[in-house]
Each structure stands twice: as structure tokens, then as C-alpha cells.
Amino acid sequence: MAKKPEIKGTAQFLQGNEAVVEAAIAAGCSFFAGYPITPSTEIAEGCAEKLPLVGGAFIQMEDEIASIAAIIGASLAGAKAMTATSGPGFSLMQENLGFAYIAEVPIVITNVMRGGPSTGLPTKVSQSDVMQARWGTHGDYTPIVITPSSVQEVFDLTIHAFNCSEMLNTPVILLLDEILGHMRERIIIPDTEDIKIENRKYPSVPPEFYKPYSNTPSKVSEFVAFGEGYRYNVTGLTHDEFGFPTSVPGEVEQMLTKLRRKIHTHRKEVILYEEEYMEDATYAVISYGTSARAAMSAVRKARAHGVKAGLLKLKTIWPFPGRKVYQIASSVKGILVAEMNMGQMIREVDRYAMGQCKVAGAFRYDGLVIEPDEIYEKLLELRATK
Amino acid sequence: MELEALSPQHDYLRIQKKFPTVWCPGCGIGTVMSAIIRAIHELGINKNNIALISGIGCSSRMPIYVDFNTLHTTHGRALPFATGIKMVRPDMKVIVVSGDGDALAIGGNHFIHACRRNIDISMILINNYIYGMTGGQVSPTTPLNSYAHTAPYGSIDPPFDAVNLASSAGATYVARGTTYHIVQTSKYIKKSLEHKGFSMVEVISQCPVLYGRLNDYKTAVKMLYRQKEQAVMLKAWEKLSPEERVDKYPIGEFVENTDRQEYTKTYAELSKQVREEATNGKD
Ligand code: SF4
């Protein structure tokens, strides 16, 4: 992978949660609705303070169900909107998250992961919402889930999250973890003109020809806010291109296919990852979020001890970069998946490795951060197994 | 005959697209829909400037038929969706249509908090004492001892009084009407649309197909007569003894409070003030 160019901008020393706020505002977010929950609360607090200063609005709702409902309403009224939560609140949001998928409403949900199930480990780190972010709400849909691993990436990928949601009229989930949310690092906030911002596509037709869910070749419909003279219907029921409920089989199938295809048609723009030392690697570590930092150290240590290890760091975990994983599996002897849960992402890695190489996991789920040495030891074990 | 010539109502309906409605013959929801339209028409509000939001249930199908910016959300959640719209577009008229199950059971928490904030939303709560869409189950307003498919031996759950609930939670315009007294009810709806703050108009409506059938009011006409017998104007109600009040309920305007400032106005003022302080360098 090409070396990243130097970023110009202003240096700041920020917490991950603070970087979410800064980036959201830079991306054009002007509405936040939320409910306090550890370890994400600083995002709500930051938005409460900063949004009125930029002409936006903040509201603390009565629960997480209402919070996500309010941001969907705000987005339909024309604002870029976000909420932030953690596991238990994310569970409550699943209902209206499904609404945003089917009604194709751009919103960003930040989930700063903590241990679960239930109240679990409020103040400790975990990455156990990987599968909930994929499958949490009922029905068939294709989510976009983004996993930064440093405060700089939190900033950059929050912008990416807003851009994907606006480009594709869909909710985007930004998955942080407790460590990333609370850790402070020096980051560069790029100059405004260097930040690429995407906005939803305004209709190219007058109201009488407008179809809010038109089945375009790119599968992305033009999207105009309420109150602009285009009076249309939005529903959580399966609907036709006008947004009216339908249960006609052909229309139902077309709507569901569109939801999937609009993401897959744009997967190249959505899916981001980084490879380190992969050119000649015989063992690959696949990781994401805070775990990817420990994985990077483990890979360096392995290299220092003569093991040709490499790292695939996922910045977009859903849609899953399956082709990349398939290709890696065809060129290495083994893949180690490092994550802070009992093994969630490894299922997807295994599916795409298709038996071409050994696959093992380095898991930690006791509330402490996974350490480079644990990953290194697992890598040696993997190398030793037949 | 040209459709437009039928009635001014047709200007506000998606008559060419989505009719007939899902509602049963004799249902009161259509009557409430036309009362809402009449109020909007009389006030001359631009259709582009109206957002009509609902949750789930028979009454929550209304957005599909009216020609506004319409949003048919999840069960009980219309108010928080509407709150988001109103925060971003305080200039828009935001109307929520809800049923008794939607507003008072699954959406009860959102209901009291919307009242508390006094955000400028007109909520029309169509109360027919039953879950219609799912086939006739007991609701939070089903009268004691009434029958429903989940109360086959009569309901033992005391019902909510939506007017008292809204009033004590802080709504600043609260009224109750019925589909029998629809002209009067349309006036309350009109006042709620003019009111700056959270308003709630409860409309007692008939569901002849489920509530009526299960409780011995087999026709819409019988149910409307029942409303006529039971509903008492607030002034007359105040003079009734406890014994005389049995099996009756008051209708009219219960709260009309213009002293409390509306939520989005307060937020706009606060926001302006913090911006000014920031530019003047104070903190
Ligand atoms: S079930 Fe009852 S409330 Fe529902 S449409 Fe029929 S009559 Fe109306």
C-alpha cells in the first residue's frame, strides 16, 4: 500500500469521543439526539456544547428508541444527523435502525462498545457488537459498519461514515470501543478545503415526476427533504417507488434487492482497509479497532524473530471485504484473527478463507485490552499446528 | 364528474393514488381525517409546509392518504420522529396522528416527554378503546369489564384518561371531542394547529368491527349514539354528582395555556445567545 501523504491541518490532542464530535461537525452534522450511556456520553456532551455554536441543534431524548427516531426525523427534514450510544442503548435502537434501512434515511450511529450481554461491563473494553451491528435488527438488509483504530482514524472515518450515509441514503454505524473512545492522542484536523464532503442528491425532476425510491441503475435514489415542495410518503412497510405500502411480490422483491445492491454497487468506495508487511507474508493477522494496534505490535515482534507475518487492518467490517480475505487465504499458510470478544469476525474470515489455509483466533473478553504478546503467542501456536 | 369538483377535501387527499382506504365501513378514522383536513383548509396552511406523522395501527395509516409530507413510522414512536423534524424545521406544521394503543401503551413514555417539553406538535389521538389492526385486543383505554380478544372475560385493567395524562404531563392545549360531535372536534383541531406548544386533541372514535362487535354495539350508528349519550360538555360535567358521572365522560377544552414558551423557540433563543457570547469572547 502506498505511503500516506502528510496531512496538512491543525494539531489537536483529543479523546476518541471528542474526535467524533469534531469530525461530525466538519462533515456537516447539524443535529444530535441522544441518551446518556457509558462509555459514549462525552459525544452527547460535546454535541450539546458545540452544535448550537454552529447553528445546529442538540436534544437529550427520553431513551435510545426516541433518540434514533429523532435523528431519522431530523434527517428527513434535511439535516445530517447522528446519535451515539453503547451496547444496551444500541440494542434499543435496533427497531428504528431497521426503519432507517427500509426507508433509506441517511443517519450515523456511533456505538462505543462495552462488554455485554445486558448491562455487562459499562466501563471496560470489548468488541462484542460486531455481529449485532451486522444482524441486530430483523429482516434482510446490508449495513455499513466502520471501525477506526486510532483517534486520527476516528476523525477521518467519522467523515467517511457521514459520506457513505449521504452517498447511499443509508444508516452507517461507527463502531468504536471503550479504549478508543476515552484514549487521547495527537491528531491532525485537516483544513476544511481538504475534507471531502458528500451530500445527498437533490432531485433532478420537478415534484410531479419525483419518485423518492426510484430504482435507478446505481440503485441510489434522489432524496429531497420534507418541506421542499416534493410531498411524498415514507413508511417502514415494504413500499413501491413512490413510498406507498405494497405487498405485491414483484415490488417487494425489487425493493429488498435495491437495498442490497445499492451498497454492493458502491462497495469499492465504502470498504476501506490497510495492509502492513503483507507483500511476502506467510502468516496474516486480521484485526480491527483497538485490537489492530496490538496486532501491529505482534506482527513487528514476529518479523523481528524471523516470522514473515503481515497485518490486514479492517476499517470497514461490513460489508465484509471477503474478496481480499479470500485472496490472502490463497497466499498464506495461516490467518490469525485478533478481536476482543469470543470470536465473531473469525466466522466471516473462515467463510471467505474457504479452507485454503489454517484459521485461528486470538480472543480476549475479560474487559482488559488484548496485548501484543498474546497475539504473538497465538501466532507461534498457529505456525506450529499442522 | 371531475374529481376536484367533489369537495375541497379532495385537494388534500391522494385520491388518484391510494384509495380506497384500508378502513372498514363505518369506522370513525375517516371522519377524523376529514376533520383534520377541514381545519387545515380553514387555516389556509400550505400543504408543502405540513408534516403528518404516525406510528402503527388503523389510525396510523392516515399518512398514506393525505397529500402532505407524510411519515408512517414504527409502533408508538411517531412523537420522537416528529420531534426531530420540528427541531430542524420549526417553521413547519407538525401533526402526529396516533391511536390509543400506539400513544398510550408502547408510546406512553414518548407521549409524556413530548408534553413535558411543550414542543409545537399537534397530536390527534384517535381513541377507539381497542387494537384494531391486530384484530381486537385490549388497549390502555379499554373500559373496565369491556371485552376484547385478549380480555375474553372482561378487562380488569383500569383505563388511562388521555386528557388527564396530557394535562398533568405539561401539554399546553388539551381537548377532547368525539366523531359524533365532529364539527366541534374540528374546531379543537383547528385551535391545536394554531396553538404554539404541545397540543393533544383526543377524539373518541368508533370501531364497530371489533370493539363494537365484541361489546354489543354492532353498528357504527349504535356506537355514535353511545357517544352522544356518554359525552357531556365540560361545563355541564362540572355540575354532575359522582353518581351522575358514572358511564359518562367530559368533552371540551381542558387546558389552554399560552404562558409557557414553546420548546424550539426557547432553543433558538438559547442558541443565539451562546453564539453571541462566543463571538464577543465571553464564556
Ligand atoms: S378495525 Fe376498527 S378501527 Fe380499524 S379500520 Fe376497522 S373499524 Fe376502524
XYZ file of C-alpha atoms and ligand atoms in Angstrom:
677
model
C 0.000 0.000 0.000
C 1.257 3.477 -0.872
C 2.539 5.592 1.999
C 0.007 8.105 3.194
C 0.737 11.700 2.191
C 1.390 14.186 5.023
C -1.896 15.723 6.155
C -1.932 19.492 6.477
C -4.070 20.989 9.185
C -4.265 21.823 12.866
C -2.793 19.557 15.515
C -5.051 18.738 18.450
C -4.827 16.425 21.445
C -8.196 14.687 21.552
C -10.112 11.820 23.045
C -11.726 9.449 20.541
C -15.195 10.554 21.630
C -14.202 14.214 21.180
C -12.860 13.437 17.727
C -16.264 12.008 16.766
C -17.855 15.355 17.665
C -15.247 17.416 15.788
C -15.486 15.217 12.703
C -19.280 15.091 12.715
C -19.444 18.877 12.701
C -16.760 19.025 9.996
C -18.856 16.570 7.952
C -21.845 18.899 8.207
C -23.760 17.238 11.038
C -26.210 19.752 12.476
C -28.419 17.577 14.671
C -27.753 15.188 17.512
C -30.276 13.371 19.693
C -29.068 11.019 22.374
C -29.385 9.455 25.778
C -26.531 9.240 28.310
C -24.675 5.926 28.418
C -21.148 4.955 29.383
C -18.717 4.939 27.585
C -20.168 7.165 24.861
C -21.543 10.061 26.922
C -18.771 12.536 26.004
C -20.118 12.534 22.447
C -23.543 13.750 23.619
C -21.904 16.280 25.941
C -19.684 17.573 23.165
C -22.625 17.931 20.788
C -24.713 19.700 23.442
C -21.944 22.281 23.755
C -20.845 22.654 20.145
C -23.896 22.217 17.937
C -25.670 25.452 18.970
C -22.426 27.299 18.236
C -22.558 26.198 14.602
C -26.295 26.786 14.217
C -27.202 23.147 14.771
C -29.346 21.592 17.473
C -28.966 19.065 20.274
C -31.680 17.303 22.224
C -31.491 14.754 25.021
C -34.345 12.321 24.481
C -36.207 10.098 26.926
C -34.452 6.925 25.749
C -32.407 5.464 22.901
C -35.512 4.452 20.934
C -36.559 8.096 20.843
C -33.005 9.262 20.115
C -32.680 7.328 16.881
C -36.280 8.227 15.946
C -35.459 11.914 16.371
C -32.362 11.749 14.165
C -34.320 9.951 11.449
C -36.927 12.724 11.607
C -34.184 15.353 11.530
C -32.559 13.736 8.513
C -35.880 13.642 6.656
C -36.210 17.333 7.468
C -32.866 17.930 5.737
C -30.188 17.785 8.459
C -27.201 15.488 8.667
C -27.846 13.787 11.976
C -26.127 11.499 14.461
C -26.664 9.695 17.742
C -24.185 7.919 19.997
C -24.631 5.028 22.384
C -23.193 1.788 23.734
C -24.362 -1.856 23.791
C -27.610 -1.645 25.816
C -28.676 1.518 24.010
C -27.657 0.035 20.669
C -29.982 -2.887 21.448
C -32.855 -0.438 21.978
C -32.058 1.322 18.706
C -32.388 -1.803 16.584
C -36.101 -1.242 15.943
C -35.754 2.167 14.344
C -32.413 1.269 12.781
C -34.426 -1.173 10.687
C -36.765 1.694 9.824
C -33.827 3.776 8.567
C -32.667 0.856 6.370
C -36.027 0.264 4.753
C -36.948 3.947 4.478
C -33.397 4.719 3.208
C -32.676 7.555 5.598
C -29.062 8.708 5.996
C -28.013 8.794 9.655
C -24.871 7.961 11.630
C -24.982 5.872 14.812
C -21.840 5.760 16.913
C -21.635 2.734 19.181
C -18.769 2.899 21.671
C -18.630 -0.786 22.526
C -18.507 -2.102 26.095
C -18.807 -5.644 27.409
C -22.156 -7.441 27.370
C -24.615 -9.104 27.284
C -27.037 -6.794 29.085
C -25.530 -4.142 31.374
C -22.321 -6.188 31.203
C -19.142 -4.191 31.642
C -20.016 -0.495 31.292
C -16.514 0.883 31.775
C -14.438 -1.813 30.106
C -13.384 -2.502 26.563
C -14.987 -5.004 24.231
C -15.631 -5.617 20.541
C -18.614 -7.839 21.026
C -21.158 -5.879 18.953
C -19.662 -6.889 15.599
C -22.471 -9.299 14.836
C -25.177 -7.134 16.392
C -24.073 -4.339 14.067
C -24.457 -6.777 11.162
C -27.634 -8.580 12.116
C -29.163 -6.653 15.023
C -32.440 -5.562 13.510
C -34.797 -8.081 11.945
C -35.100 -8.720 8.240
C -32.705 -8.626 5.286
C -30.528 -5.562 4.814
C -26.913 -4.630 4.120
C -25.335 -2.475 6.794
C -22.225 -0.317 6.598
C -20.082 -0.594 9.726
C -16.854 1.349 10.209
C -14.111 0.526 12.739
C -11.373 3.086 13.386
C -8.331 2.104 15.450
C -6.739 5.440 16.409
C -8.055 8.870 17.274
C -6.865 10.139 13.883
C -8.845 7.366 12.219
C -11.840 8.194 14.398
C -11.792 11.657 12.864
C -11.196 10.529 9.286
C -13.639 7.634 9.393
C -16.416 9.630 11.051
C -16.277 11.809 7.929
C -16.294 8.630 5.834
C -19.333 7.380 7.776
C -21.294 10.563 7.045
C -20.190 10.497 3.409
C -21.282 6.879 2.919
C -24.646 7.563 4.545
C -25.281 10.618 2.373
C -23.999 8.973 -0.801
C -26.137 5.874 -0.344
C -29.167 7.080 1.695
C -28.498 4.599 4.447
C -27.641 4.425 8.134
C -23.946 3.947 8.886
C -22.676 2.506 12.152
C -19.428 3.806 13.550
C -18.082 1.178 15.953
C -15.605 2.457 18.490
C -14.621 0.652 21.657
C -14.206 1.953 25.199
C -10.433 2.405 24.889
C -10.655 4.296 21.618
C -13.466 6.447 22.966
C -11.508 7.524 26.031
C -7.893 7.438 24.831
C -6.211 10.753 23.989
C -3.874 11.119 21.018
C -2.439 13.889 18.938
C -4.286 14.180 15.672
C -4.249 16.495 12.689
C -7.575 18.044 11.819
C -7.317 18.726 8.094
C -8.077 22.177 6.714
C -11.729 22.473 5.723
C -10.952 22.634 1.997
C -9.092 19.313 2.233
C -12.058 17.448 3.731
C -14.123 15.744 1.064
C -17.821 16.033 1.880
C -20.635 14.117 0.185
C -24.230 15.315 0.181
C -27.462 13.553 -0.749
C -28.542 14.032 -4.352
C -31.240 16.654 -4.831
C -33.947 15.645 -7.347
C -33.287 16.469 -10.982
C -37.035 16.350 -11.740
C -39.992 18.514 -10.657
C -42.290 17.223 -7.877
C -44.854 15.669 -10.207
C -42.218 13.283 -11.611
C -40.414 12.608 -8.361
C -40.140 9.067 -7.026
C -38.377 9.013 -3.647
C -37.452 5.347 -4.065
C -36.833 5.225 -7.808
C -34.995 2.107 -8.855
C -32.090 3.792 -10.661
C -29.218 1.830 -12.278
C -26.940 2.796 -9.364
C -29.809 1.880 -7.002
C -29.381 5.217 -5.235
C -32.470 7.413 -5.418
C -32.541 11.177 -5.384
C -33.510 12.369 -1.947
C -35.200 15.629 -1.046
C -36.098 16.750 2.448
C -39.607 17.381 3.748
C -40.900 20.894 3.177
C -39.262 21.471 -0.219
C -42.425 21.104 -2.258
C -41.984 17.409 -3.004
C -44.748 15.819 -0.943
C -44.143 12.104 -0.644
C -44.713 9.260 1.792
C -42.144 7.471 3.922
C -43.049 4.192 5.603
C -41.466 1.272 7.403
C -43.649 -1.069 5.362
C -42.318 -2.553 2.145
C -43.094 0.121 -0.420
C -43.133 0.930 -4.107
C -41.012 3.592 -5.814
C -43.387 6.305 -4.563
C -43.052 5.213 -0.949
C -46.555 3.750 -0.747
C -47.013 0.431 1.060
C -47.070 -2.630 -1.143
C -47.212 -6.363 -0.693
C -47.119 -7.148 -4.416
C -44.414 -9.853 -4.640
C -42.547 -8.264 -7.576
C -42.427 -4.877 -5.857
C -41.358 -6.381 -2.531
C -38.511 -8.243 -4.179
C -37.413 -5.193 -6.149
C -37.318 -3.065 -3.003
C -35.285 -5.566 -0.999
C -32.888 -6.200 -3.887
C -32.369 -2.466 -4.282
C -31.428 -2.155 -0.593
C -28.685 -4.722 -1.025
C -27.474 -3.695 -4.489
C -27.076 -0.027 -3.654
C -24.432 -0.969 -1.076
C -22.752 -3.665 -3.158
C -22.607 -1.481 -6.279
C -20.611 1.027 -4.253
C -18.537 -1.385 -2.174
C -15.227 -0.078 -3.584
C -15.950 3.393 -2.174
C -17.266 2.034 1.112
C -14.780 -0.704 2.035
C -11.519 0.558 3.470
C -8.628 -1.482 4.875
C -4.869 -1.262 5.273
C -2.203 -3.875 4.748
C 1.131 -3.891 6.559
C 4.001 -6.262 5.698
C 1.659 -8.319 3.553
C 3.828 -8.422 0.372
C 5.802 -11.517 1.394
C 3.769 -12.653 4.427
C 3.289 -16.349 5.143
C 1.047 -15.611 8.141
C -1.579 -12.904 8.238
C -3.202 -11.306 11.260
C -6.634 -9.825 10.555
C -7.889 -7.335 13.081
C -9.802 -4.065 13.542
C -10.296 -1.292 16.091
C -8.101 -1.182 19.185
C -7.131 -4.857 18.701
C -5.464 -3.951 15.414
C -2.923 -1.826 17.312
C -1.858 -4.780 19.450
C -1.887 -6.918 16.296
C 0.509 -4.472 14.596
C 2.973 -4.764 17.511
C 2.657 -8.545 17.435
C 3.415 -8.583 13.698
C 6.523 -6.418 14.215
C 7.717 -8.707 17.002
C 7.159 -11.750 14.785
C 9.150 -10.103 11.988
C 11.966 -9.361 14.463
C 12.000 -13.073 15.273
C 12.106 -14.109 11.642
C 8.416 -14.971 11.187
C 7.044 -13.498 7.972
C 3.855 -12.065 9.423
C 1.631 -9.348 7.992
C -1.459 -7.409 9.055
C -4.785 -6.746 7.371
C -6.425 -3.963 9.338
C -10.120 -3.597 8.543
C -11.582 -0.101 8.678
C -14.881 -1.254 7.180
C -16.040 -4.571 8.622
C -19.464 -4.604 6.936
C -19.816 -5.074 4.057
C -17.033 -7.564 4.711
C -14.002 -7.391 2.401
C -14.438 -11.039 1.529
C -12.548 -10.990 -1.764
C -9.488 -9.548 -0.042
C -9.628 -12.223 2.654
C -10.075 -14.952 0.030
C -7.026 -13.680 -1.827
C -4.913 -13.543 1.350
C -6.027 -17.043 2.335
C -4.801 -18.294 -1.034
C -1.301 -16.917 -0.466
C -0.543 -17.573 3.231
C -0.220 -20.650 5.431
C -2.401 -19.327 8.192
C -4.620 -16.460 9.287
C -4.967 -15.313 12.885
C -7.990 -13.176 13.785
C -7.409 -10.888 16.790
C -10.504 -9.435 18.448
C -11.894 -8.601 21.874
C -14.843 -10.983 22.006
C -15.366 -14.737 21.960
C -14.845 -14.949 18.201
C -17.231 -13.014 15.975
C -15.300 -11.694 12.974
C -13.448 -15.004 12.724
C -16.651 -16.634 11.457
C -16.673 -14.350 8.448
C -12.908 -14.772 7.872
C -13.353 -18.521 7.973
C -16.201 -18.319 5.462
C -14.055 -16.460 2.938
C -10.802 -18.368 3.602
C -12.687 -21.380 2.230
C -10.279 -23.898 3.685
C -7.304 -22.561 1.742
C -5.237 -22.036 4.907
C -5.368 -22.539 8.666
C -7.545 -20.054 10.578
C -7.245 -19.427 14.313
C -8.262 -16.729 16.747
C -6.680 -14.626 19.488
C -9.646 -13.618 21.614
C -9.901 -11.657 24.832
C -13.167 -10.960 26.592
C -12.373 -10.265 30.250
C -12.698 -6.484 29.971
C -8.963 -5.905 29.578
C -7.304 -4.862 26.364
C -5.774 -7.572 24.200
C -1.955 -7.439 24.427
C 0.615 -7.797 21.622
C 2.270 -10.761 23.356
C -0.984 -12.740 23.486
C -1.375 -12.293 19.751
C 2.282 -13.121 19.162
C 1.983 -16.354 21.199
C -1.133 -17.363 19.259
C 0.716 -16.680 16.034
C 3.509 -19.045 17.092
C 0.896 -21.653 18.073
C -0.785 -21.294 14.699
C 2.569 -21.747 12.967
C 3.238 -24.894 14.992
C -0.115 -26.536 14.195
C -0.404 -28.766 11.171
C -67.717 14.431 -12.694
C -64.241 15.910 -12.218
C -62.710 14.665 -9.008
C -61.714 18.184 -7.955
C -65.321 19.271 -8.132
C -66.396 16.768 -5.478
C -65.250 18.691 -2.423
C -62.352 20.873 -1.280
C -61.290 17.815 0.771
C -60.046 16.172 -2.414
C -57.300 18.749 -2.809
C -55.751 17.298 0.324
C -56.122 13.615 -0.473
C -54.016 11.304 -2.616
C -57.300 10.401 -4.209
C -55.864 9.169 -7.518
C -53.151 7.111 -5.887
C -54.081 5.310 -2.765
C -57.830 4.969 -2.465
C -59.905 3.202 -1.236
C -58.511 3.234 2.305
C -57.870 0.186 4.480
C -60.514 1.330 6.953
C -63.656 -0.738 7.496
C -67.072 0.640 6.547
C -68.435 2.636 9.475
C -65.015 3.268 11.022
C -64.563 6.693 12.634
C -60.997 7.308 11.477
C -62.062 8.714 8.099
C -64.304 11.188 9.917
C -61.311 12.377 11.935
C -59.199 12.623 8.783
C -61.743 14.894 7.178
C -61.955 16.989 10.375
C -58.162 17.471 10.262
C -58.342 18.450 6.594
C -61.198 20.876 7.274
C -59.129 22.555 9.996
C -56.102 22.836 7.704
C -58.227 24.163 4.865
C -59.847 26.804 7.054
C -56.474 27.957 8.311
C -55.112 28.047 4.772
C -51.880 26.243 5.658
C -49.697 25.408 2.658
C -49.595 21.636 2.070
C -45.845 21.784 1.484
C -45.398 23.112 4.978
C -47.221 20.297 6.760
C -45.601 17.125 8.055
C -48.049 14.457 9.184
C -46.504 11.642 11.166
C -47.989 8.472 12.614
C -46.996 5.241 14.300
C -48.662 1.867 13.772
C -52.316 0.886 13.896
C -55.516 1.579 11.987
C -55.414 5.344 12.580
C -51.699 5.420 11.803
C -52.488 4.547 8.176
C -53.662 8.126 7.652
C -50.335 9.482 6.238
C -50.746 7.308 3.175
C -53.942 9.084 2.123
C -53.223 12.740 2.791
C -51.204 14.889 0.407
C -48.628 16.356 2.814
C -45.076 15.426 3.746
C -46.051 12.142 5.348
C -44.204 9.725 7.588
C -45.546 6.390 8.765
C -43.135 5.265 11.500
C -42.786 2.418 13.996
C -45.250 1.479 16.736
C -45.545 4.210 19.362
C -42.637 6.275 18.034
C -44.311 8.979 15.971
C -43.639 11.704 18.546
C -39.842 11.373 18.695
C -39.673 11.260 14.864
C -41.844 14.390 14.837
C -39.598 15.995 17.452
C -36.589 15.587 15.139
C -38.487 17.162 12.240
C -39.703 20.080 14.345
C -36.221 20.773 15.770
C -34.771 21.067 12.269
C -37.769 22.837 10.690
C -39.504 24.897 13.409
C -41.374 26.697 10.620
C -43.235 23.527 9.591
C -46.644 22.499 10.952
C -46.060 19.134 12.548
C -49.072 16.892 13.144
C -48.997 13.498 14.805
C -51.882 11.074 14.397
C -51.963 8.227 16.848
C -54.245 5.622 18.324
C -54.862 4.636 21.950
C -52.521 1.646 21.855
C -49.860 3.489 19.883
C -49.863 6.641 22.012
C -50.601 5.336 25.485
C -49.111 1.831 25.676
C -45.969 1.369 23.587
C -45.566 5.117 23.056
C -46.546 6.236 26.559
C -43.074 7.383 27.527
C -42.650 9.455 24.366
C -46.099 10.939 24.944
C -45.402 12.308 28.422
C -41.996 13.643 27.413
C -43.357 15.460 24.375
C -45.969 17.050 26.694
C -43.237 17.978 29.179
C -41.075 19.719 26.565
C -44.019 21.671 25.180
C -42.651 21.254 21.655
C -45.002 22.634 18.993
C -46.627 19.434 17.744
C -50.367 18.895 17.267
C -51.211 15.417 18.368
C -54.535 13.934 17.338
C -55.172 10.860 19.456
C -57.924 8.726 17.968
C -59.267 6.636 20.824
C -61.425 3.653 19.873
C -60.689 1.594 23.005
C -59.106 -1.299 21.132
C -56.252 -2.575 18.942
C -57.964 -2.713 15.568
C -55.173 -3.595 13.162
C -54.158 -6.723 15.069
C -57.763 -7.862 15.420
C -59.296 -6.580 18.649
C -57.045 -6.797 21.695
C -57.413 -4.866 24.953
C -55.838 -1.379 24.922
C -54.829 1.051 27.693
C -58.162 2.848 27.260
C -60.462 -0.191 27.092
C -63.108 0.473 29.763
C -63.163 -1.851 32.781
C -65.165 -5.026 32.183
C -65.313 -4.458 28.406
C -64.493 -7.356 26.135
C -61.579 -7.792 23.770
C -59.901 -10.841 22.283
C -57.233 -10.687 24.980
C -59.856 -9.875 27.615
C -62.359 -12.653 26.870
C -63.763 -12.419 30.431
C -63.775 -8.621 30.536
C -60.896 -6.229 31.081
C -59.576 -5.933 34.645
C -57.006 -3.204 33.792
C -58.118 0.303 34.772
C -58.009 2.553 31.686
C -55.882 5.671 31.187
C -57.531 9.050 30.781
C -55.507 10.634 27.969
C -56.719 14.140 28.780
C -55.632 13.950 32.421
C -52.353 12.355 31.420
C -51.529 15.060 28.855
C -52.620 17.849 31.190
C -50.516 16.682 34.110
C -47.502 15.949 31.889
C -47.461 19.583 30.720
C -49.301 19.782 27.384
C -50.428 23.367 26.873
C -53.562 22.755 24.806
C -55.702 19.733 25.659
C -59.160 18.960 24.311
C -61.465 16.007 23.817
C -64.112 15.508 21.184
C -65.891 12.620 19.512
C -66.692 11.577 15.979
C -70.357 12.259 16.808
C -69.514 15.874 17.777
C -67.249 16.232 14.762
C -67.867 19.888 13.903
C -66.885 20.881 17.393
C -63.935 18.470 17.302
C -62.712 20.057 14.082
C -62.664 23.391 15.926
C -60.467 21.887 18.641
C -58.150 20.518 15.965
C -58.025 23.954 14.388
C -57.130 25.506 17.724
C -54.461 22.899 18.297
C -52.931 23.760 14.909
C -52.873 27.441 15.829
C -51.512 26.795 19.298
C -47.765 27.346 19.871
C -46.717 24.429 22.026
C -47.631 20.810 22.526
C -51.310 20.181 21.988
C -53.312 16.995 22.287
C -56.815 16.504 20.953
C -58.327 13.184 21.903
C -61.100 12.078 19.580
C -63.331 9.271 20.811
C -63.993 7.219 17.710
C -65.960 4.116 16.803
C -64.529 0.766 15.798
C -67.764 -1.072 15.007
C -65.980 -4.067 13.549
C -64.060 -5.047 16.670
C -64.826 -3.056 19.792
C -68.454 -2.635 18.794
C -68.980 -6.248 17.814
C -67.371 -7.586 20.982
C -69.302 -5.186 23.210
C -72.774 -5.265 21.794
C -72.700 -2.096 19.662
C -72.843 -3.872 16.369
C -73.252 -0.886 14.070
C -71.465 2.415 13.666
C -74.759 4.201 14.233
C -75.249 2.467 17.582
C -71.739 3.454 18.586
C -72.276 7.084 17.579
C -75.462 7.203 19.652
C -73.460 5.783 22.531
C -71.011 8.717 22.168
C -73.939 11.117 22.218
C -75.210 9.569 25.466
C -71.853 9.381 27.200
C -70.153 12.638 26.207
C -71.001 15.642 28.362
C -69.740 19.172 27.727
C -67.182 20.166 30.343
C -69.353 22.947 31.863
C -72.275 20.556 32.388
C -69.911 17.815 33.574
C -68.630 20.031 36.385
C -72.149 20.236 37.803
C -72.708 16.468 37.772
C -72.592 14.437 41.000
C -70.263 11.407 41.153
C -73.276 9.121 40.642
C -74.381 11.066 37.578
C -70.890 10.851 36.119
C -70.909 7.043 36.012
C -70.579 5.802 32.423
C -70.095 9.345 31.103
C -67.041 11.411 30.174
C -66.416 15.131 29.673
C -65.660 16.663 26.287
C -64.430 20.164 25.521
C -61.270 22.165 26.104
C -59.424 21.233 29.287
C -56.163 23.159 29.061
C -55.372 26.331 27.163
C -52.121 27.748 28.429
C -50.230 30.361 26.439
C -47.820 31.350 29.235
C -45.259 28.623 28.719
C -42.839 29.271 25.866
C -42.586 26.714 23.110
C -39.516 24.428 23.065
C -37.943 25.184 19.659
C -38.332 28.907 20.311
C -36.504 28.544 23.609
C -33.766 26.532 21.899
C -33.404 29.139 19.144
C -33.051 31.931 21.717
C -30.522 29.983 23.755
C -28.564 29.108 20.644
C -28.488 32.754 19.511
C -27.306 33.840 22.937
C -24.423 31.333 23.131
C -23.318 32.268 19.617
C -23.282 35.949 20.507
C -21.336 35.261 23.678
C -18.847 33.168 21.728
C -18.240 35.949 19.171
C -17.967 38.551 21.931
C -15.326 36.392 23.616
C -17.216 35.802 26.888
C -17.726 32.367 28.321
S -60.670 -2.430 12.757
Fe -61.884 -0.867 13.768
S -60.511 0.903 13.946
Fe -59.622 -0.484 12.446
S -60.362 0.250 10.476
Fe -61.799 -1.353 11.138
S -63.373 -0.241 12.255
Fe -61.682 1.164 12.048
